[in-house]
């Protein structure tokens, strides 16, 4: 009994300490900000939030999101006309699905393809040297007519290599590239093809990727929120501005002849950002189909997510600052929109990330005595911004009732996007700038990474 009493006493002391500390923090916030607040102090303290993040990621996206919603009727009218032309022509589509050890995921994807409203397509699955049961599963699916062509590479060559191998067997006018661990809405193929019939200059279309396993962990739920803001809303904004610059490898459509003329996918680390750059540099138009929805599985652990974001961050440095640096230079094929597309990505994702790092350091060293209060108020400001962003998400999404459930994660999303993702990007950019780590990433086979590095040098 004495031991139990001691435990309860310790817990009670801890609760009292926590409550007192919380009250002290809020009192300090009131003293530091409520009683002495003015716009100059607020702007001086939170200049990064108000001058960098708010104009780009909230004000701009709110304005264009509202414009996108208000032009829905006009867009539907144009899409209806394009749909008539699409179904009248009924072009053949080749669906490429490259991947390794994807046997467990392939059937749900094939089942979603069988339910598509657009039916004139062939399915080509390329097995990139799987060492599990994938060959047996895919051959069985091929025998049962769910796969038109199953190809196997006995030695792994990487996703781009597998996609190029499957491309040689494709006979469709358009190529749709899919990740094996994804699935599509019933009208996704139809809607990802419509932009080709809205504008003949369009030669590549990106689909809207959303998180399928969002209920699995807090990690996946926060990624679901992130995808809605950065992929759905973010790419609507970039598309409306004419600077959409990356077609997700999970779901994208391409004009077959154009991709063939551009030399298909370059082998090496990454392929989605690279092929998009090649299409834009070729003088063609790239667009985003928000209503063509692909559901994909995302990492469920923080460690796997961190490694994924390192890889994505390295790709920005590799493609935009090294391989395709000529887009930023006044060359013969210079295009203002291509320049702006890359500069927007480089400045806000890379340069501003280093600015944020020095901003945080200045907060730590210049305001040590009230750092906690500053962080709490900063969180409140970010939370207000995130509520505004969530409102735009609800405005433009096609499934608001389902995605509204994510609202409970908004208080945590400020830590996720404001700290976790920024730290991951900092590590990724720095490691690529100084150590070229993208060429040592095990996600891509060593031999193709060496080949790609030698080719770029």
mmCIF file of N, CA and C in Angstrom, residues 211 218-227 229-230 298-299 301-302 305-306 308-309 312 356 379 382 409-425:
data_model
loop_
_atom_site.group_PDB
_atom_site.id
_atom_site.type_symbol
_atom_site.label_atom_id
_atom_site.label_comp_id
_atom_site.label_asym_id
_atom_site.label_seq_id
_atom_site.Cartn_x
_atom_site.Cartn_y
_atom_site.Cartn_z
ATOM 1 N N UNK A 211 -3.474 9.070 -50.976
ATOM 2 C CA UNK A 211 -3.003 8.001 -50.095
ATOM 3 C C UNK A 211 -4.122 6.998 -49.826
ATOM 4 N N UNK A 218 -0.453 7.106 -37.797
ATOM 5 C CA UNK A 218 -0.425 8.576 -37.812
ATOM 6 C C UNK A 218 0.478 9.064 -38.946
ATOM 7 N N UNK A 219 1.543 8.333 -39.183
ATOM 8 C CA UNK A 219 2.481 8.674 -40.252
ATOM 9 C C UNK A 219 1.775 8.709 -41.606
ATOM 10 N N UNK A 220 0.960 7.704 -41.916
ATOM 11 C CA UNK A 220 0.259 7.669 -43.203
ATOM 12 C C UNK A 220 -0.857 8.717 -43.252
ATOM 13 N N UNK A 221 -1.486 8.987 -42.117
ATOM 14 C CA UNK A 221 -2.550 10.002 -42.082
ATOM 15 C C UNK A 221 -1.988 11.386 -42.391
ATOM 16 N N UNK A 222 -0.824 11.701 -41.831
ATOM 17 C CA UNK A 222 -0.202 13.000 -42.101
ATOM 18 C C UNK A 222 0.266 13.099 -43.553
ATOM 19 N N UNK A 223 0.708 11.986 -44.104
ATOM 20 C CA UNK A 223 1.073 11.986 -45.522
ATOM 21 C C UNK A 223 -0.157 12.203 -46.402
ATOM 22 N N UNK A 224 -1.292 11.640 -45.980
ATOM 23 C CA UNK A 224 -2.532 11.843 -46.739
ATOM 24 C C UNK A 224 -2.883 13.323 -46.804
ATOM 25 N N UNK A 225 -2.756 14.022 -45.668
ATOM 26 C CA UNK A 225 -2.980 15.467 -45.648
ATOM 27 C C UNK A 225 -1.989 16.189 -46.557
ATOM 28 N N UNK A 226 -0.732 15.780 -46.468
ATOM 29 C CA UNK A 226 0.315 16.400 -47.278
ATOM 30 C C UNK A 226 0.036 16.212 -48.767
ATOM 31 N N UNK A 227 -0.354 14.998 -49.165
ATOM 32 C CA UNK A 227 -0.628 14.728 -50.577
ATOM 33 C C UNK A 227 -1.783 15.596 -51.080
ATOM 34 N N UNK A 229 -2.622 18.532 -50.060
ATOM 35 C CA UNK A 229 -2.197 19.926 -50.200
ATOM 36 C C UNK A 229 -1.147 20.105 -51.294
ATOM 37 N N UNK A 230 -0.125 19.259 -51.298
ATOM 38 C CA UNK A 230 0.984 19.476 -52.227
ATOM 39 C C UNK A 230 0.759 18.871 -53.603
ATOM 40 N N UNK A 298 1.654 4.481 -49.029
ATOM 41 C CA UNK A 298 2.809 5.278 -48.622
ATOM 42 C C UNK A 298 3.494 4.609 -47.435
ATOM 43 N N UNK A 299 4.741 4.986 -47.136
ATOM 44 C CA UNK A 299 5.444 4.388 -45.993
ATOM 45 C C UNK A 299 4.671 4.558 -44.695
ATOM 46 N N UNK A 301 6.059 3.837 -41.641
ATOM 47 C CA UNK A 301 6.976 4.122 -40.537
ATOM 48 C C UNK A 301 7.758 5.393 -40.838
ATOM 49 N N UNK A 302 8.145 6.088 -39.779
ATOM 50 C CA UNK A 302 8.868 7.339 -39.950
ATOM 51 C C UNK A 302 10.232 7.117 -40.581
ATOM 52 N N UNK A 305 9.748 6.584 -44.308
ATOM 53 C CA UNK A 305 9.344 7.860 -44.908
ATOM 54 C C UNK A 305 10.535 8.805 -45.031
ATOM 55 N N UNK A 306 11.358 8.862 -44.009
ATOM 56 C CA UNK A 306 12.528 9.737 -44.040
ATOM 57 C C UNK A 306 13.453 9.353 -45.191
ATOM 58 N N UNK A 308 12.610 7.783 -47.934
ATOM 59 C CA UNK A 308 11.943 8.138 -49.196
ATOM 60 C C UNK A 308 12.129 9.613 -49.513
ATOM 61 N N UNK A 309 11.967 10.478 -48.503
ATOM 62 C CA UNK A 309 12.087 11.907 -48.753
ATOM 63 C C UNK A 309 13.525 12.332 -49.014
ATOM 64 N N UNK A 312 13.766 11.684 -52.717
ATOM 65 C CA UNK A 312 13.065 12.707 -53.489
ATOM 66 C C UNK A 312 13.833 14.028 -53.489
ATOM 67 N N UNK A 356 15.182 28.717 -43.901
ATOM 68 C CA UNK A 356 14.454 28.283 -42.704
ATOM 69 C C UNK A 356 15.419 27.790 -41.628
ATOM 70 N N UNK A 379 3.397 27.867 -33.683
ATOM 71 C CA UNK A 379 2.515 26.728 -33.969
ATOM 72 C C UNK A 379 1.083 27.193 -34.173
ATOM 73 N N UNK A 382 0.816 28.698 -37.627
ATOM 74 C CA UNK A 382 0.814 27.637 -38.631
ATOM 75 C C UNK A 382 -0.504 26.872 -38.634
ATOM 76 N N UNK A 409 -6.078 15.641 -37.765
ATOM 77 C CA UNK A 409 -4.614 15.594 -37.770
ATOM 78 C C UNK A 409 -3.988 16.955 -38.063
ATOM 79 N N UNK A 410 -4.799 17.986 -38.249
ATOM 80 C CA UNK A 410 -4.256 19.315 -38.544
ATOM 81 C C UNK A 410 -3.309 19.826 -37.462
ATOM 82 N N UNK A 411 -3.608 19.640 -36.156
ATOM 83 C CA UNK A 411 -2.660 20.133 -35.144
ATOM 84 C C UNK A 411 -1.274 19.501 -35.262
ATOM 85 N N UNK A 412 -1.203 18.251 -35.704
ATOM 86 C CA UNK A 412 0.090 17.578 -35.858
ATOM 87 C C UNK A 412 0.754 17.901 -37.189
ATOM 88 N N UNK A 413 -0.046 18.285 -38.180
ATOM 89 C CA UNK A 413 0.519 18.521 -39.520
ATOM 90 C C UNK A 413 1.503 19.676 -39.513
ATOM 91 N N UNK A 414 1.328 20.632 -38.565
ATOM 92 C CA UNK A 414 2.264 21.750 -38.508
ATOM 93 C C UNK A 414 3.669 21.289 -38.137
ATOM 94 N N UNK A 415 3.774 20.288 -37.260
ATOM 95 C CA UNK A 415 5.088 19.730 -36.912
ATOM 96 C C UNK A 415 5.641 18.904 -38.070
ATOM 97 N N UNK A 416 4.751 18.169 -38.729
ATOM 98 C CA UNK A 416 5.167 17.287 -39.825
ATOM 99 C C UNK A 416 5.730 18.076 -41.001
ATOM 100 N N UNK A 417 4.957 19.064 -41.468
ATOM 101 C CA UNK A 417 5.421 19.836 -42.627
ATOM 102 C C UNK A 417 6.440 20.898 -42.245
ATOM 103 N N UNK A 418 6.279 21.465 -41.026
ATOM 104 C CA UNK A 418 7.147 22.573 -40.633
ATOM 105 C C UNK A 418 8.517 22.160 -40.137
ATOM 106 N N UNK A 419 8.651 20.903 -39.681
ATOM 107 C CA UNK A 419 9.930 20.469 -39.116
ATOM 108 C C UNK A 419 10.436 19.162 -39.744
ATOM 109 N N UNK A 420 9.629 18.112 -39.672
ATOM 110 C CA UNK A 420 10.094 16.808 -40.167
ATOM 111 C C UNK A 420 10.476 16.858 -41.641
ATOM 112 N N UNK A 421 9.578 17.354 -42.488
ATOM 113 C CA UNK A 421 9.860 17.376 -43.928
ATOM 114 C C UNK A 421 10.994 18.342 -44.268
ATOM 115 N N UNK A 422 11.074 19.456 -43.564
ATOM 116 C CA UNK A 422 12.157 20.404 -43.841
ATOM 117 C C UNK A 422 13.515 19.824 -43.463
ATOM 118 N N UNK A 423 13.570 19.106 -42.358
ATOM 119 C CA UNK A 423 14.835 18.477 -41.956
ATOM 120 C C UNK A 423 15.229 17.404 -42.951
ATOM 121 N N UNK A 424 14.257 16.603 -43.399
ATOM 122 C CA UNK A 424 14.540 15.564 -44.387
ATOM 123 C C UNK A 424 15.068 16.181 -45.682
ATOM 124 N N UNK A 425 14.459 17.269 -46.109
ATOM 125 C CA UNK A 425 14.927 17.922 -47.332
ATOM 126 C C UNK A 425 16.323 18.503 -47.160
#
